Tab-separated table of C-alpha atoms in Angstrom:
chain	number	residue	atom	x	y	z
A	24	UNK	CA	-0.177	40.704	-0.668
A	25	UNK	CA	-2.041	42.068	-3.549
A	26	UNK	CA	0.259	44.827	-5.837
A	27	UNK	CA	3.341	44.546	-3.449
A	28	UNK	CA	6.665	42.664	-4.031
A	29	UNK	CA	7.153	39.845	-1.648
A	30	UNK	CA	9.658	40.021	1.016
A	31	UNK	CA	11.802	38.131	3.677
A	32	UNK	CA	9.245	38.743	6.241
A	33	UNK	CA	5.856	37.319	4.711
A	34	UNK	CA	4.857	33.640	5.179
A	35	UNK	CA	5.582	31.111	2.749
A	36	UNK	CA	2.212	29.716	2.113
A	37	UNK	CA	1.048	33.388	1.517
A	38	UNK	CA	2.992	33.638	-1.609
A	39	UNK	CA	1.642	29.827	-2.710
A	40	UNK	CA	-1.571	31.286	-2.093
A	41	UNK	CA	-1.010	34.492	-4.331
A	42	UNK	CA	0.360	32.737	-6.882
A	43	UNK	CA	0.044	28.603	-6.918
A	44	UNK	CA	2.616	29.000	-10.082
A	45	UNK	CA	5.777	29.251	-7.226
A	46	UNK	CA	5.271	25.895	-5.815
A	47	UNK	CA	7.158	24.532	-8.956
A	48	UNK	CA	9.761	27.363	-8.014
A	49	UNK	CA	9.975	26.600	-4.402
A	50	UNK	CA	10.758	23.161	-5.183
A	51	UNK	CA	13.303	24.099	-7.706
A	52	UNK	CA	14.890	25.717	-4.897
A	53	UNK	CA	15.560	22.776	-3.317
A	54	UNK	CA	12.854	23.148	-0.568
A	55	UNK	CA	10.848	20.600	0.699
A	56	UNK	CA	7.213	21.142	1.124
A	57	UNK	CA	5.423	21.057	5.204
A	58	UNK	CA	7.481	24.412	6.044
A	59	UNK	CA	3.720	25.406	8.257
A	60	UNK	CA	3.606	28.800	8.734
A	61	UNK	CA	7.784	29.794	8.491
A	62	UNK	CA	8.338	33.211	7.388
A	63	UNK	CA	9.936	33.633	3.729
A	64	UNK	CA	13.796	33.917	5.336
A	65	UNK	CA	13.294	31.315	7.724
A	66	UNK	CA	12.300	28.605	5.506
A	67	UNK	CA	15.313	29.618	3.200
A	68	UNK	CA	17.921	29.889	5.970
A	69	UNK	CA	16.580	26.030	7.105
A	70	UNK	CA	17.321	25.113	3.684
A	71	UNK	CA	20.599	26.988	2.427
A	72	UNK	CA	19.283	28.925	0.296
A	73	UNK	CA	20.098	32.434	-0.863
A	74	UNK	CA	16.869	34.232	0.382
A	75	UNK	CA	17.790	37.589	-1.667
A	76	UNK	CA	17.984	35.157	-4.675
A	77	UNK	CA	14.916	33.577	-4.280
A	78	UNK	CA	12.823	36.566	-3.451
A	79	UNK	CA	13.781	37.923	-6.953
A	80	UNK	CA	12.621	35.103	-8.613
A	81	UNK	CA	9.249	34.543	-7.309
A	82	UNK	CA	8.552	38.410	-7.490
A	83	UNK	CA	9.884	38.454	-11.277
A	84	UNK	CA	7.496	35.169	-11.875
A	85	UNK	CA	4.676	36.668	-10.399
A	86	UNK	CA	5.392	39.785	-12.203
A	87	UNK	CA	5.903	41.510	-9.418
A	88	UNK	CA	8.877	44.266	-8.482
A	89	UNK	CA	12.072	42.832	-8.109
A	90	UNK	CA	15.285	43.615	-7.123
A	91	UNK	CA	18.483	42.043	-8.452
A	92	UNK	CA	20.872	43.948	-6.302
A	93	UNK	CA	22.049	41.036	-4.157
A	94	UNK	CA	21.731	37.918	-6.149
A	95	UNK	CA	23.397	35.106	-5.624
A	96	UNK	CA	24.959	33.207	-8.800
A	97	UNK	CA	25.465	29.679	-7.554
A	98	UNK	CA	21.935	29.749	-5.680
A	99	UNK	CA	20.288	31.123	-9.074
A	100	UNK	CA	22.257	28.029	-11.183
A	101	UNK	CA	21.503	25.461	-8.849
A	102	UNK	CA	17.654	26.675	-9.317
A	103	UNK	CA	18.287	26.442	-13.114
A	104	UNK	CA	19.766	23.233	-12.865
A	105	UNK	CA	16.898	21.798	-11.499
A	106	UNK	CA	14.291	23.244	-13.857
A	107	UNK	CA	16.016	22.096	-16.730
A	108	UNK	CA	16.111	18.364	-15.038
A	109	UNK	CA	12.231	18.837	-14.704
A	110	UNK	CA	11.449	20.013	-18.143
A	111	UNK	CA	13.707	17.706	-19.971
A	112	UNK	CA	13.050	14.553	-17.650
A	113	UNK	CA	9.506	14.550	-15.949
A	114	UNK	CA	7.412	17.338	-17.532
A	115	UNK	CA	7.649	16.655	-21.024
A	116	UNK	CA	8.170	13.080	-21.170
A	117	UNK	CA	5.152	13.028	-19.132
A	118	UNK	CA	2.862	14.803	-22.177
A	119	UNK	CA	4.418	12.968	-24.306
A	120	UNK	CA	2.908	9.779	-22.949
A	121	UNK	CA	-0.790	11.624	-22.614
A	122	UNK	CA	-0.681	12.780	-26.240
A	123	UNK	CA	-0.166	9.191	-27.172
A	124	UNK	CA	-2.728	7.819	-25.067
A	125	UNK	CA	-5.264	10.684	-26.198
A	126	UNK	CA	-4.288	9.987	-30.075
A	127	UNK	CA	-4.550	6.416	-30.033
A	128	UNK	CA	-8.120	6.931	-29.699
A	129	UNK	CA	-7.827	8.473	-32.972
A	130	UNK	CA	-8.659	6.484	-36.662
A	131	UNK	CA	-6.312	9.058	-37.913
A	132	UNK	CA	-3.135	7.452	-37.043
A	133	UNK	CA	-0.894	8.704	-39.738
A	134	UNK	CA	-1.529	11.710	-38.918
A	135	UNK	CA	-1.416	11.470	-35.128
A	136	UNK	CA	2.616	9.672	-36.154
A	137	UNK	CA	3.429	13.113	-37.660
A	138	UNK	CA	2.301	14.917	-34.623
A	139	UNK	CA	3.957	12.943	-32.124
A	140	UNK	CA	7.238	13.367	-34.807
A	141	UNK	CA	6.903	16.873	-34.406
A	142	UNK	CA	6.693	16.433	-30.487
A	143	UNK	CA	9.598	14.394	-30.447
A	144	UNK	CA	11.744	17.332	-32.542
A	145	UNK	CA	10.805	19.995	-30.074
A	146	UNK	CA	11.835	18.069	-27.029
A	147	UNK	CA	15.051	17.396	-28.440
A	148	UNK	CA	15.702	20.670	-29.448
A	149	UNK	CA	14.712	21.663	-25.864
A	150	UNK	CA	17.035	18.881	-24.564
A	151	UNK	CA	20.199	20.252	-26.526
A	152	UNK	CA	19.829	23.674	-25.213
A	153	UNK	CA	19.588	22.780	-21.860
A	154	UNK	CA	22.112	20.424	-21.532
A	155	UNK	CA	24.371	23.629	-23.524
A	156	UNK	CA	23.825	25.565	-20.665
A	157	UNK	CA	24.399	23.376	-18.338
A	158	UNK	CA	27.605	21.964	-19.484
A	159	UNK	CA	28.610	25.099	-21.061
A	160	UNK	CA	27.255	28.328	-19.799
A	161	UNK	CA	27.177	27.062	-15.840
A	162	UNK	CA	30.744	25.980	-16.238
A	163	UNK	CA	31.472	29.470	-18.134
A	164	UNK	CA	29.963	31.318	-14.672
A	165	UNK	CA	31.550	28.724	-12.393
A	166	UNK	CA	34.912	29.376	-13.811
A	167	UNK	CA	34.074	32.888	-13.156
A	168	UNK	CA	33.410	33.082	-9.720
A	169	UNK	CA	36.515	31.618	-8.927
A	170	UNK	CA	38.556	34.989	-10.454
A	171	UNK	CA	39.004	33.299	-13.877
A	172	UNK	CA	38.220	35.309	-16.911
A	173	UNK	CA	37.680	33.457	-20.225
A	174	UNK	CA	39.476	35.772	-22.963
A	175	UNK	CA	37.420	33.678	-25.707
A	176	UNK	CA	33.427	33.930	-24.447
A	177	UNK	CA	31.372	36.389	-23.019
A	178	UNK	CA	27.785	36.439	-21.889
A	179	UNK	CA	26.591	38.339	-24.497
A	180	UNK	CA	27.602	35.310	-26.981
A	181	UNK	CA	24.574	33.662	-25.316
A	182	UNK	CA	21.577	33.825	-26.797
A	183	UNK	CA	18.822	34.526	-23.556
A	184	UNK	CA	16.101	34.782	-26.779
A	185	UNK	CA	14.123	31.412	-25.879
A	186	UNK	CA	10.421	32.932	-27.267
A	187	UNK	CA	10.495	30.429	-30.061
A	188	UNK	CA	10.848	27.797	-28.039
A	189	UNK	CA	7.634	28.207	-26.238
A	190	UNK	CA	5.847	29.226	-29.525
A	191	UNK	CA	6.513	26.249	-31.283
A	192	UNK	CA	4.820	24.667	-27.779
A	193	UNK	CA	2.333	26.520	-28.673
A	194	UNK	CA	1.855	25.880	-32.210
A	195	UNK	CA	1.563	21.926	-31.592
A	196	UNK	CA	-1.308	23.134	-28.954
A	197	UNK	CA	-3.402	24.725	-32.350
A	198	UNK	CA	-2.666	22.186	-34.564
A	199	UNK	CA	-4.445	20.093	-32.129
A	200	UNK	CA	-7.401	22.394	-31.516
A	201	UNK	CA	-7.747	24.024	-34.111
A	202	UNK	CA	-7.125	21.064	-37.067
A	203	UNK	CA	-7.061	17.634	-35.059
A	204	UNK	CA	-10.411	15.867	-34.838
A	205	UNK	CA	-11.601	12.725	-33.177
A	206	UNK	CA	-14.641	12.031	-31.580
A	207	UNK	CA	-13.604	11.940	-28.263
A	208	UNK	CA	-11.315	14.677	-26.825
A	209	UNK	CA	-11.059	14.199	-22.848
A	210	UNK	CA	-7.862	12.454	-22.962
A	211	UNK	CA	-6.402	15.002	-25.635
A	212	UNK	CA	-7.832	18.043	-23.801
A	213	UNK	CA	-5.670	16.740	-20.313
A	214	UNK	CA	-2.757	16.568	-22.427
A	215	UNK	CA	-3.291	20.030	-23.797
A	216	UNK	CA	-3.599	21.331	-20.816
A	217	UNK	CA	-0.488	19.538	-19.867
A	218	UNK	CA	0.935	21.258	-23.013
A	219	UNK	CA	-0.496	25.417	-21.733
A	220	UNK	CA	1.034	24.899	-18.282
A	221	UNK	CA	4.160	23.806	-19.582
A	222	UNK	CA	4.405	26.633	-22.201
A	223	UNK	CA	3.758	29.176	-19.387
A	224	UNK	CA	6.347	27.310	-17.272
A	225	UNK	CA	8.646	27.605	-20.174
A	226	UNK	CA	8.306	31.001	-20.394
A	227	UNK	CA	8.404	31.867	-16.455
A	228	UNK	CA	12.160	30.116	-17.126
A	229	UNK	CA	13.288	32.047	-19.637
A	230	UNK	CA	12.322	35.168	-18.099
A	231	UNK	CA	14.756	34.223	-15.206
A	232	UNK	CA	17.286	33.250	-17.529
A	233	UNK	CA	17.223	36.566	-19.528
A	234	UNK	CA	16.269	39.268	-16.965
A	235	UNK	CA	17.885	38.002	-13.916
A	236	UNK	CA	20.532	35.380	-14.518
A	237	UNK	CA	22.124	36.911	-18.094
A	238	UNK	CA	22.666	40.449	-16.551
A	239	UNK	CA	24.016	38.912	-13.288
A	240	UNK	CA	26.976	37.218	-15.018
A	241	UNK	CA	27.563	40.268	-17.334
A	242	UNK	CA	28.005	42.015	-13.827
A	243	UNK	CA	30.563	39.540	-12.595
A	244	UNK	CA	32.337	39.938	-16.033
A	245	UNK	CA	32.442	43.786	-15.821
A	246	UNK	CA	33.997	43.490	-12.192
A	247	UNK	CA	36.482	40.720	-12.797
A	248	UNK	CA	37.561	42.941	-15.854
A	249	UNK	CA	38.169	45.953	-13.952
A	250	UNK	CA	39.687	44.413	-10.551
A	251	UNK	CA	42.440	42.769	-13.667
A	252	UNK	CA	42.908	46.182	-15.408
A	253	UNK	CA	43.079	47.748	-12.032
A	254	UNK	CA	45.617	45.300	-11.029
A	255	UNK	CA	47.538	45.914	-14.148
A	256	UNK	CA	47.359	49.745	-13.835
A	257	UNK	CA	48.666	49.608	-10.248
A	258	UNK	CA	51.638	47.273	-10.938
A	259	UNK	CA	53.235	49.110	-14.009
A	260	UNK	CA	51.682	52.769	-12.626
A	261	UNK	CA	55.229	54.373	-11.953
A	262	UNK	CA	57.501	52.677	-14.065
A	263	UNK	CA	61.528	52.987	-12.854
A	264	UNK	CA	63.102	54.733	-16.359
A	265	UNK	CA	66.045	52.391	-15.949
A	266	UNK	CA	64.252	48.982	-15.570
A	267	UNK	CA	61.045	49.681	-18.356
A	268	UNK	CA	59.256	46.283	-18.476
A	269	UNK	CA	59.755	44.561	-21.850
A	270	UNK	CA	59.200	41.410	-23.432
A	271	UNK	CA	58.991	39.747	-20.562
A	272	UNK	CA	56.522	41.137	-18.943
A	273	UNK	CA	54.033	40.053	-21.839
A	274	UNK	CA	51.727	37.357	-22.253
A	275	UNK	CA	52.191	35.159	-25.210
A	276	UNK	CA	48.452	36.793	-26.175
A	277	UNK	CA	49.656	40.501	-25.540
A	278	UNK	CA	52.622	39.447	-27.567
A	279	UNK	CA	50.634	38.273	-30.463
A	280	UNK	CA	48.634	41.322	-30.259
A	281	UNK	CA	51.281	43.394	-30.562
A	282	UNK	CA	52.404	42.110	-33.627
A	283	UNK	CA	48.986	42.194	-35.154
A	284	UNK	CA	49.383	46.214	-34.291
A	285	UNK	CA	53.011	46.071	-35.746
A	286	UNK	CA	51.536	45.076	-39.022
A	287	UNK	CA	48.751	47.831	-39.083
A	288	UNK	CA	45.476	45.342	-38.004
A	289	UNK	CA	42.625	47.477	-37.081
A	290	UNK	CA	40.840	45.977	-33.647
A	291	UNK	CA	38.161	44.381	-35.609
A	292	UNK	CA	41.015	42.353	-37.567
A	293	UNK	CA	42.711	41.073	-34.522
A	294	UNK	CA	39.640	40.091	-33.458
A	295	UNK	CA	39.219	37.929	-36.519
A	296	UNK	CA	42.886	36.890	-36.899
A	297	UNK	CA	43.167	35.807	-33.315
A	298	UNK	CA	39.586	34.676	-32.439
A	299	UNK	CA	38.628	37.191	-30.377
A	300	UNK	CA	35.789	39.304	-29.522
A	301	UNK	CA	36.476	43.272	-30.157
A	302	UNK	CA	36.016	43.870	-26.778
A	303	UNK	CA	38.467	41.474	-25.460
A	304	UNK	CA	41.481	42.980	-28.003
A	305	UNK	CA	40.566	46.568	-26.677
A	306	UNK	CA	41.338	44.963	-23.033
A	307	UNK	CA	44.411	43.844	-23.783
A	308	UNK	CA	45.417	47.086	-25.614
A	309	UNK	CA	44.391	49.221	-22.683
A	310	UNK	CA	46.917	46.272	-20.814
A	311	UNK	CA	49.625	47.057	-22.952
A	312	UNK	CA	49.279	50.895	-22.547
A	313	UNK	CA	49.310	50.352	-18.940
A	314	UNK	CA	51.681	48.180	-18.884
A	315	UNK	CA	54.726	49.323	-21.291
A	316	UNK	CA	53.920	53.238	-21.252
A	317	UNK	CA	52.808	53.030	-24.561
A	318	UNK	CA	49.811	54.371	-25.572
A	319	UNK	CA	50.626	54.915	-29.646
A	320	UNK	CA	49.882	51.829	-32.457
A	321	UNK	CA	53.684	53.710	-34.311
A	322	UNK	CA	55.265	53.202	-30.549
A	323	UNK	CA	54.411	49.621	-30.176
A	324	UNK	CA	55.714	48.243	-33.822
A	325	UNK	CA	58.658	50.230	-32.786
A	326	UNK	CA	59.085	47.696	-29.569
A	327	UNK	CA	57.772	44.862	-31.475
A	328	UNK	CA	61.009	45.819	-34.192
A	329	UNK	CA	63.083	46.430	-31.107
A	330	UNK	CA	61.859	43.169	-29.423
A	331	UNK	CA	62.348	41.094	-32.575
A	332	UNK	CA	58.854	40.911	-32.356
A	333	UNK	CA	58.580	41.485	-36.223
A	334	UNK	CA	60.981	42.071	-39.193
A	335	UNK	CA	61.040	45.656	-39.884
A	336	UNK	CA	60.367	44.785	-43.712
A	337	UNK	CA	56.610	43.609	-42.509
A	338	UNK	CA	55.595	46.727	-40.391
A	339	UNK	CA	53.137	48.855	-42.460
A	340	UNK	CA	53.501	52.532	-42.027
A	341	UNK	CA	51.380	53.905	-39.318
């Protein structure tokens, strides 16, 4: 299995044995251990589980090729899910018992406070960021995949840059070796071992996060955006001369946008007026171009005038 991705056909216990790292991703996955000698897409299909999906994973992991052609959001969040429960309420609870056991062992106790302080700090930042995504970013995708697109957020507004999170891991590590001594270190060197698999875990996540998850849901955006504007094209495509859609036909956002237009806003100044991204304003003008047959910023403050939209005495010359 050496210098080859993984695929649907090759035993499970042959990619344990290439890399014992995927054991903690199998189980994230929801699948029980004592699958014998089932095949890769066996032991998935047994367990519901997207076997595309979780092929890219362990081959990203093991920094392998992978293929994110036919991934499988809800499969890919559930696995997120569940590493996030086992960082935040097993793994690092767990060191943060050893580190107290190894310090107390320690005449340096003020000292040892600090570092457990510091500890403490990190796991809580940790904490907040997964419980973001999870009550956030999840829901975000969730809505999503049900056809609903969020004017106000996009997945670029999420930051996938979680490096600093394992290097501050790894800066508690060399405080300890590097500055910390006490005369006896076995308990201390457990927990800092603890402390390397986790940061390696850590990082194995993020990778998921940023190369597989974060460009999966940018995806789904770009398709749910053109299947709308495609929509919108197809429904005002041939407009009858004698029944032109007006005011009516207008959200209260389109509405808002054109009089933002009307009163000579750049893009960039919608955005900011209305709370919008850039790229979400130049949506809705390519809607209102396909939907009113109006393609000019001077044609729609004319409607908006026309429309009582806005006074004439506000619209700046275009």
């Amino acid at each position: 299995m050496e210098n080859k991705k993984y695929v649907a056909s090759d035993g499970m216990r042959g990619l344990i044995r290439h890399n014992n790292m995927l054991l903690m991703a199998i189980s994230r996955f929801g699948i029980p251990f004592g699958f014998g000698d089932g095949t890769v897409e066996e032991v998935c299909r047994a367990n519901n589980v997207d076997t595309s999906t979780f092929l890219a994973v362990c081959n990203l992991i093991s920094d392998q090729e992978y293929s994110e052609a036919r991934l499988h959001l809800p499969t890919l969040i559930d696995y997120l899910k569940r590493a996030h429960s086992v960082f935040v309420d097993y793994t690092l609870p767990k060191i943060r018992l050893k580190l107290i056991e190894a310090i107390n062992y320690s005449q340096t106790n003020e000292v040892a406070l600090l570092l457990i302080r510091f500890f403490d700090d990190y796991v809580e930042e940790v904490r907040r960021h997964m419980e973001h995504e999870n009550h956030d970013i999840f829901t975000y995708v969730e809505r999503l995949l049900k056809g609903e697109i969020v004017e106000d957020f996009d997945i670029t507004m999420f930051s996938d840059n979680h490096s600093h999170m394992a290097a501050k891991l790894n800066e508690l590590k060399d405080i300890f070796i590097y500055h910390y001594n006490q005369p006896d270190s076995t308990r201390l060197s457990a927990a800092l071992f603890d402390i390397v698999t986790c940061e390696k875990d850590l990082m194995s996540h993020f990778i998921v996060e940023s190369r597989l998850f974060v460009p999966a849901v940018a995806r789904l955006e770009d398709t749910l955006r053109r299947q709308h504007e495609k929509l919108a094209a197809t429904e005002t495509s041939t407009p009858d001369a004698d029944a032109m859609p007006g005011l009516d036909a207008l959200s209260q956002r389109e509405r808002d946008i054109v009089r933002c237009v009307a009163h000579g806003m750049s893009n960039k100044e919608i955005a900011d007026s209305l709370c919008l991204s850039i790229h979400t304003v130049t949506t809705h003008r390519r809607n209102l171009s396909a939907k009113l047959g109006i393609h000019s910023a001077a044609g729609l403050a004319i409607f908006a005038i026309l429309h009582n939209l806005v006074d004439i005495k506000d619209v700046k010359p275009i």
